[in-house]
XYZ file of C-alpha atoms in Angstrom:
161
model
C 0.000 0.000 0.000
C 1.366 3.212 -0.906
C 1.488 6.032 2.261
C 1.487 9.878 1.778
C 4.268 9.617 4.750
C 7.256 7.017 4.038
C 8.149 6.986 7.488
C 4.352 6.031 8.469
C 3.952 3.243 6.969
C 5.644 1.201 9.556
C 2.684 2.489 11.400
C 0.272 1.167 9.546
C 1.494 -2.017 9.178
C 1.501 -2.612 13.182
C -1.679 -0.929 13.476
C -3.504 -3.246 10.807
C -1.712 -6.378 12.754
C -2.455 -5.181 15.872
C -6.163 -4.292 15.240
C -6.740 -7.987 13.591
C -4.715 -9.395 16.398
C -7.106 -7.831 18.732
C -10.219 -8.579 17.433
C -9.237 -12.254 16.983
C -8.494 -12.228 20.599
C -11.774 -10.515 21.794
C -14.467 -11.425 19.357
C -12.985 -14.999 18.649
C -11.169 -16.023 21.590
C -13.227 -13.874 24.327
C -10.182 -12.839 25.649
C -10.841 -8.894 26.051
C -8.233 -8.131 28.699
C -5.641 -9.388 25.952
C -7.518 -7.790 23.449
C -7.249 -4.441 25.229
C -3.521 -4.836 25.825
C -2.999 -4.990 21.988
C -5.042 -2.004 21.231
C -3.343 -0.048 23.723
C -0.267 -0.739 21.822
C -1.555 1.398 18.731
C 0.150 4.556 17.813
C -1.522 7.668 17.934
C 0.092 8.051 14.696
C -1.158 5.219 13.058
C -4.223 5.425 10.624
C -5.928 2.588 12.661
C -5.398 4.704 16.245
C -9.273 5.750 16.138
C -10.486 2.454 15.127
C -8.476 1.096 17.889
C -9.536 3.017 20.537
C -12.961 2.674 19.608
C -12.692 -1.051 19.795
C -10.893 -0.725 23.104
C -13.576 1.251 24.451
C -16.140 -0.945 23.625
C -14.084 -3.552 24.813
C -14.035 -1.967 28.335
C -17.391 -1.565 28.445
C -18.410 -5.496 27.744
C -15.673 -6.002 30.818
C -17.169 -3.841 33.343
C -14.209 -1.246 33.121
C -16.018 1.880 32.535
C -13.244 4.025 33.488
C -10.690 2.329 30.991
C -13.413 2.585 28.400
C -13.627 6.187 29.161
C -9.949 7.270 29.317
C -10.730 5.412 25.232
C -13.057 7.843 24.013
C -11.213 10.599 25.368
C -7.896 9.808 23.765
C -10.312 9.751 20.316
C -11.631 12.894 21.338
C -8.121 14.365 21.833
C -6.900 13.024 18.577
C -9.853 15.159 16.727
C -9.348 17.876 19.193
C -5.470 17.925 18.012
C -6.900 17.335 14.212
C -5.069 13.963 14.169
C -8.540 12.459 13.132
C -10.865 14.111 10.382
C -12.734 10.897 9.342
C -16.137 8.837 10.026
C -14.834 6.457 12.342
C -13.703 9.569 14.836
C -17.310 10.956 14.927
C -18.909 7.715 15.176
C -16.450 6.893 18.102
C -17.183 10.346 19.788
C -21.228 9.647 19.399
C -20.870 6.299 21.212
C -18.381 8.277 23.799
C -21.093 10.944 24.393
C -23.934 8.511 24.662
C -21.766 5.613 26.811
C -20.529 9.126 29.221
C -24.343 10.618 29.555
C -25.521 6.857 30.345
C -23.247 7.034 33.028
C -24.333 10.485 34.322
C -21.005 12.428 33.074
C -22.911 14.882 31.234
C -19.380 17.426 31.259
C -17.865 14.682 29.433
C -20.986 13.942 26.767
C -21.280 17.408 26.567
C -17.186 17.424 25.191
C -17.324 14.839 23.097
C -20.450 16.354 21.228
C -18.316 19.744 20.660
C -15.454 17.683 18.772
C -18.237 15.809 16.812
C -19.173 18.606 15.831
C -16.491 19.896 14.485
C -16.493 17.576 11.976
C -19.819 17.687 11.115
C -21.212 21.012 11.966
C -24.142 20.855 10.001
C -25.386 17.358 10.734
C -28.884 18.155 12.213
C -29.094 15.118 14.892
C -25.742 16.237 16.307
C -26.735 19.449 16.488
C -29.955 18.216 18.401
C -27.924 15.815 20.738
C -25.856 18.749 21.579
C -28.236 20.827 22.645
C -29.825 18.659 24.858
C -26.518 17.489 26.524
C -25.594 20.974 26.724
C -29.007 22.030 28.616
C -28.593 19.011 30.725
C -25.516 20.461 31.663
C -26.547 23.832 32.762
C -29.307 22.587 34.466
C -31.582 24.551 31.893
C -33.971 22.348 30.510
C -33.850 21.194 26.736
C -34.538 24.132 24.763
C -34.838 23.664 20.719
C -33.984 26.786 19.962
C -30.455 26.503 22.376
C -27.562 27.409 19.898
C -24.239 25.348 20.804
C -22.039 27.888 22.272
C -19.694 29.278 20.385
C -18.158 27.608 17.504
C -16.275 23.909 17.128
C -12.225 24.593 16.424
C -12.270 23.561 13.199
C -15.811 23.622 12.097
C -15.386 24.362 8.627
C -13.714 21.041 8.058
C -15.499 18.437 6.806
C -14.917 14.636 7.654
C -12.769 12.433 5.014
């Protein structure tokens, strides 16, 4: 495969291994602690890091460890923060974070990961809503439709890959 960035590729290469690896171990083998270990071992740099920490979050989750799987969709949520991640996975990833974090009462959290999902989708309507919502819940007002997000995403005017 070719690799905009020569000294990536590497990267790739252990991330693709690594993300198989993992899912062979946790989905075949039902071994998720040793499925976590290997997606932990991801580089941020690799092109698989948000697919990996996705998968390790939802690993955590089917273990119980709801703190591991939220330190996961934070470190996605930095990566789009830092604009490391511009794709569909990220936002998917940072949807499931906000939901899996307002299930668990951590509305601060939800509320965060909305704001980086939306700056990668600022126009996407149901985003827009679930922010909103999260973001009243948050303030202790109650859901207003008309509730603008405050302020504006860093990078809003970039659109996913």
């Amino acid at each position: 495969a070719l690799h905009a960035d020569p000294a990536l590729e590497g990267e790739a290469d252990a991330g693709d291994l690594l993300l198989d690896l993992a899912r062979l171990l946790g989905d075949g083998l039902d071994d998720l602690p040793r499925a976590i270990g290997r997606l932990r071992q991801i580089s941020a740099r690799s092109p698989r890091a948000i697919e990996g920490r996705a998968l390790e979050a939802e690993y955590c989750e089917r273990l119980g460890d709801l703190t591991g799987a939220s330190r996961a969709y934070a470190r996605v949520r930095e990566a789009v923060e830092l604009g490391w991640a511009r794709h569909r996975d990220a936002l998917l990833a940072l949807r499931r974070g906000a939901e899996f974090e307002e299930r668990r009462g951590e509305i601060a959290m939800a509320e965060r990961h909305l704001y980086a999902a939306l700056s990668l989708a600022p126009s996407d309507p149901e985003l827009r809503d679930a922010y909103r919502r999260v973001a009243a819940l948050s303030s202790g007002r109650r859901e207003s439709p008309s509730t603008e997000p405050r302020g504006t995403p860093a990078g809003s005017g970039a659109q996913i890959e």
